[in-house]
PDB file of C-alpha atoms in Angstrom:
ATOM      1  CA  MET A 122     -10.997-133.445  20.244  1.00 55.00           C
ATOM      2  CA  GLU A 123      -9.504-135.308  23.206  1.00 69.00           C
ATOM      3  CA  LYS A 124     -11.001-134.515  26.631  1.00 79.00           C
ATOM      4  CA  LEU A 125      -8.312-133.606  29.180  1.00 79.00           C
ATOM      5  CA  GLU A 126      -8.365-134.862  32.767  1.00 84.00           C
ATOM      6  CA  LYS A 127      -9.068-132.193  35.400  1.00 87.00           C
ATOM      7  CA  MET A 128      -6.164-133.311  37.591  1.00 87.00           C
ATOM      8  CA  ILE A 129      -2.999-135.303  36.933  1.00 88.00           C
ATOM      9  CA  VAL A 130      -0.034-136.377  39.059  1.00 87.00           C
ATOM     10  CA  GLU A 131       3.473-136.469  37.614  1.00 86.00           C
ATOM     11  CA  ASN A 132       6.732-136.896  39.528  1.00 82.00           C
ATOM     12  CA  GLY A 133       4.816-136.602  42.800  1.00 80.00           C
ATOM     13  CA  ILE A 134       3.367-133.195  41.877  1.00 81.00           C
ATOM     14  CA  THR A 135      -0.356-132.655  41.396  1.00 86.00           C
ATOM     15  CA  TYR A 136      -1.375-130.529  38.411  1.00 88.00           C
ATOM     16  CA  VAL A 137      -4.822-128.988  37.864  1.00 90.00           C
ATOM     17  CA  LEU A 138      -6.265-128.155  34.465  1.00 88.00           C
ATOM     18  CA  GLY A 139      -6.844-124.429  34.047  1.00 87.00           C
ATOM     19  CA  GLU A 140      -9.548-122.735  31.994  1.00 86.00           C
ATOM     20  CA  ASP A 141      -7.001-122.200  29.215  1.00 88.00           C
ATOM     21  CA  ASP A 142      -6.381-125.989  28.937  1.00 85.00           C
ATOM     22  CA  ILE A 143      -2.946-125.703  30.534  1.00 89.00           C
ATOM     23  CA  TYR A 144      -1.942-127.735  33.593  1.00 87.00           C
ATOM     24  CA  TYR A 145      -0.786-125.739  36.614  1.00 86.00           C
ATOM     25  CA  PRO A 146       0.854-127.097  39.789  1.00 84.00           C
ATOM     26  CA  ASP A 147      -1.613-127.324  42.667  1.00 83.00           C
ATOM     27  CA  LEU A 148       0.310-125.204  45.179  1.00 73.00           C
ATOM     28  CA  GLN A 149      -1.015-124.855  48.712  1.00 71.00           C
ATOM     29  CA  LEU A 150       0.212-122.830  51.677  1.00 63.00           C
ATOM     30  CA  PRO A 151       1.583-125.010  54.463  1.00 64.00           C
ATOM     31  CA  GLU A 152      -0.912-125.612  57.275  1.00 70.00           C
ATOM     32  CA  GLY A 153      -1.117-122.782  59.802  1.00 67.00           C
ATOM     33  CA  THR A 154       0.536-120.145  57.606  1.00 69.00           C
ATOM     34  CA  ASN A 155      -2.528-118.560  56.042  1.00 76.00           C
ATOM     35  CA  TYR A 156      -2.021-115.167  57.712  1.00 84.00           C
ATOM     36  CA  ASN A 157      -3.662-111.915  56.742  1.00 89.00           C
ATOM     37  CA  ILE A 158      -0.991-109.576  55.454  1.00 92.00           C
ATOM     38  CA  GLY A 159      -1.300-105.846  56.134  1.00 94.00           C
ATOM     39  CA  LYS A 160      -0.051-102.719  54.441  1.00 96.00           C
ATOM     40  CA  PHE A 161       3.616-103.100  55.414  1.00 97.00           C
ATOM     41  CA  GLY A 162       3.675-106.794  54.483  1.00 96.00           C
ATOM     42  CA  HIS A 163       2.342-106.009  51.016  1.00 97.00           C
ATOM     43  CA  MET A 164       4.873-103.220  50.583  1.00 97.00           C
ATOM     44  CA  ARG A 165       7.676-105.601  51.587  1.00 97.00           C
ATOM     45  CA  CYS A 166       6.388-108.223  49.148  1.00 96.00           C
ATOM     46  CA  GLU A 167       6.466-105.747  46.253  1.00 97.00           C
ATOM     47  CA  TYR A 168       9.960-104.645  47.257  1.00 97.00           C
ATOM     48  CA  LEU A 169      11.200-108.250  47.343  1.00 97.00           C
ATOM     49  CA  LYS A 170       9.639-109.026  43.946  1.00 96.00           C
ATOM     50  CA  GLU A 171      11.318-106.055  42.325  1.00 96.00           C
ATOM     51  CA  PHE A 172      14.695-105.753  44.047  1.00 97.00           C
ATOM     52  CA  LYS A 173      15.399-109.085  45.779  1.00 96.00           C
ATOM     53  CA  HIS A 174      13.789-111.511  43.354  1.00 94.00           C
ATOM     54  CA  GLY A 175      15.997-114.465  44.295  1.00 95.00           C
ATOM     55  CA  TYR A 176      15.136-114.173  47.982  1.00 96.00           C
ATOM     56  CA  TYR A 177      11.457-113.685  47.097  1.00 94.00           C
ATOM     57  CA  MET A 178      11.439-116.885  45.023  1.00 91.00           C
ATOM     58  CA  GLU A 179      13.272-118.791  47.764  1.00 91.00           C
ATOM     59  CA  LEU A 180      10.611-117.791  50.310  1.00 91.00           C
ATOM     60  CA  LEU A 181       7.763-118.448  47.885  1.00 86.00           C
ATOM     61  CA  LEU A 182       8.918-121.876  46.780  1.00 80.00           C
ATOM     62  CA  GLY A 183       9.814-122.865  50.339  1.00 82.00           C
ATOM     63  CA  GLY A 184       6.275-122.025  51.492  1.00 82.00           C
ATOM     64  CA  LYS A 185       7.583-119.391  53.919  1.00 90.00           C
ATOM     65  CA  LEU A 186       6.637-116.157  52.128  1.00 92.00           C
ATOM     66  CA  ASN A 187       3.298-115.623  53.853  1.00 92.00           C
ATOM     67  CA  GLU A 188       4.747-116.265  57.301  1.00 92.00           C
ATOM     68  CA  TYR A 189       7.701-113.960  56.579  1.00 95.00           C
ATOM     69  CA  LEU A 190       5.441-111.135  55.364  1.00 96.00           C
ATOM     70  CA  HIS A 191       3.241-111.549  58.435  1.00 95.00           C
ATOM     71  CA  GLU A 192       6.297-111.264  60.704  1.00 95.00           C
ATOM     72  CA  VAL A 193       7.505-108.135  58.863  1.00 97.00           C
ATOM     73  CA  ASP A 194       4.033-106.603  59.159  1.00 97.00           C
ATOM     74  CA  GLU A 195       3.910-107.344  62.916  1.00 96.00           C
ATOM     75  CA  GLU A 196       7.407-105.907  63.426  1.00 97.00           C
ATOM     76  CA  CYS A 197       6.445-102.744  61.536  1.00 98.00           C
ATOM     77  CA  HIS A 198       3.303-102.226  63.597  1.00 97.00           C
ATOM     78  CA  LYS A 199       5.217-102.667  66.871  1.00 98.00           C
ATOM     79  CA  MET A 200       7.858-100.200  65.739  1.00 98.00           C
ATOM     80  CA  LEU A 201       5.180 -97.773  64.552  1.00 98.00           C
ATOM     81  CA  ASP A 202       3.385 -97.903  67.915  1.00 98.00           C
ATOM     82  CA  GLN A 203       6.643 -97.269  69.794  1.00 98.00           C
ATOM     83  CA  LEU A 204       7.621 -94.360  67.544  1.00 98.00           C
ATOM     84  CA  VAL A 205       4.185 -92.753  67.811  1.00 98.00           C
ATOM     85  CA  GLU A 206       4.294 -92.933  71.615  1.00 97.00           C
ATOM     86  CA  GLN A 207       7.821 -91.491  71.734  1.00 98.00           C
ATOM     87  CA  MET A 208       6.934 -88.670  69.347  1.00 97.00           C
ATOM     88  CA  LYS A 209       3.715 -87.857  71.235  1.00 97.00           C
ATOM     89  CA  GLU A 210       5.668 -87.584  74.470  1.00 97.00           C
ATOM     90  CA  LYS A 211       8.402 -85.444  72.939  1.00 97.00           C
ATOM     91  CA  GLN A 212       5.941 -83.072  71.243  1.00 96.00           C
ATOM     92  CA  GLY A 213       3.624 -82.825  74.236  1.00 95.00           C
ATOM     93  CA  VAL A 214       0.587 -84.358  72.531  1.00 96.00           C
ATOM     94  CA  THR A 215      -1.554 -85.419  75.475  1.00 95.00           C
ATOM     95  CA  GLU A 216      -5.129 -86.322  76.287  1.00 95.00           C
ATOM     96  CA  GLN A 217      -5.427 -82.866  77.851  1.00 96.00           C
ATOM     97  CA  LEU A 218      -4.558 -81.289  74.482  1.00 96.00           C
ATOM     98  CA  LYS A 219      -7.166 -83.525  72.877  1.00 96.00           C
ATOM     99  CA  ALA A 220      -9.787 -82.277  75.343  1.00 96.00           C
ATOM    100  CA  ASP A 221      -8.758 -78.616  74.992  1.00 97.00           C
ATOM    101  CA  ASN A 222      -8.177 -78.339  71.242  1.00 96.00           C
ATOM    102  CA  GLN A 223      -9.282 -81.335  69.174  1.00 96.00           C
ATOM    103  CA  MET A 224      -8.290 -79.907  65.789  1.00 97.00           C
ATOM    104  CA  LEU A 225      -4.751 -79.143  66.929  1.00 97.00           C
ATOM    105  CA  TRP A 226      -4.496 -82.627  68.458  1.00 97.00           C
ATOM    106  CA  VAL A 227      -5.723 -84.285  65.227  1.00 97.00           C
ATOM    107  CA  GLY A 228      -3.266 -82.283  63.134  1.00 97.00           C
ATOM    108  CA  LYS A 229      -0.333 -83.151  65.374  1.00 97.00           C
ATOM    109  CA  MET A 230      -1.325 -86.835  65.528  1.00 98.00           C
ATOM    110  CA  ASN A 231      -1.653 -87.056  61.743  1.00 98.00           C
ATOM    111  CA  ASN A 232       1.810 -85.519  61.393  1.00 98.00           C
ATOM    112  CA  ILE A 233       3.300 -87.878  64.003  1.00 98.00           C
ATOM    113  CA  ILE A 234       1.763 -90.970  62.380  1.00 98.00           C
ATOM    114  CA  ALA A 235       2.951 -89.921  58.901  1.00 98.00           C
ATOM    115  CA  CYS A 236       6.501 -89.336  60.165  1.00 98.00           C
ATOM    116  CA  ALA A 237       6.543 -92.621  62.079  1.00 98.00           C
ATOM    117  CA  GLU A 238       5.269 -94.562  59.036  1.00 98.00           C
ATOM    118  CA  GLU A 239       7.965 -92.990  56.868  1.00 98.00           C
ATOM    119  CA  ILE A 240      10.647 -94.119  59.330  1.00 97.00           C
ATOM    120  CA  VAL A 241       9.225 -97.654  59.533  1.00 97.00           C
ATOM    121  CA  VAL A 242       9.030 -97.989  55.755  1.00 97.00           C
ATOM    122  CA  ARG A 243      12.581 -96.689  55.279  1.00 97.00           C
ATOM    123  CA  GLU A 244      14.158 -98.795  58.055  1.00 97.00           C
ATOM    124  CA  VAL A 245      12.211-102.071  57.850  1.00 96.00           C
ATOM    125  CA  VAL A 246      10.279-102.439  54.591  1.00 96.00           C
ATOM    126  CA  TYR A 247      12.793-101.148  52.047  1.00 96.00           C
ATOM    127  CA  VAL A 248      16.017-102.739  53.320  1.00 92.00           C
TER     128      VAL A 248
END
């Protein structure tokens, strides 16, 4: 049986031999775009794969997907922080409440964070 080379170059593209004896393109992220993607970025990625596949493939093949998902994740976290602060102010959730009644404060904060996340997901992630 003929031994296959571990790496070949055809048409300017480098291919690497996989464990299943099939050559795969050696794709790398562009320099400086290896960001960690958080919860909202992953949710956006899944949404793009399922409902906006053409745009997803355009970003992926252009090497811009990771950067885009990082930006979406950052935007979501900024919006989440702003919404939480606004909701805390409107509902009177203060440090004094935290000192006086921790359980009530925790319950209200959990509710505020859940509501704010729902808004962020609906208005940024799934659009």
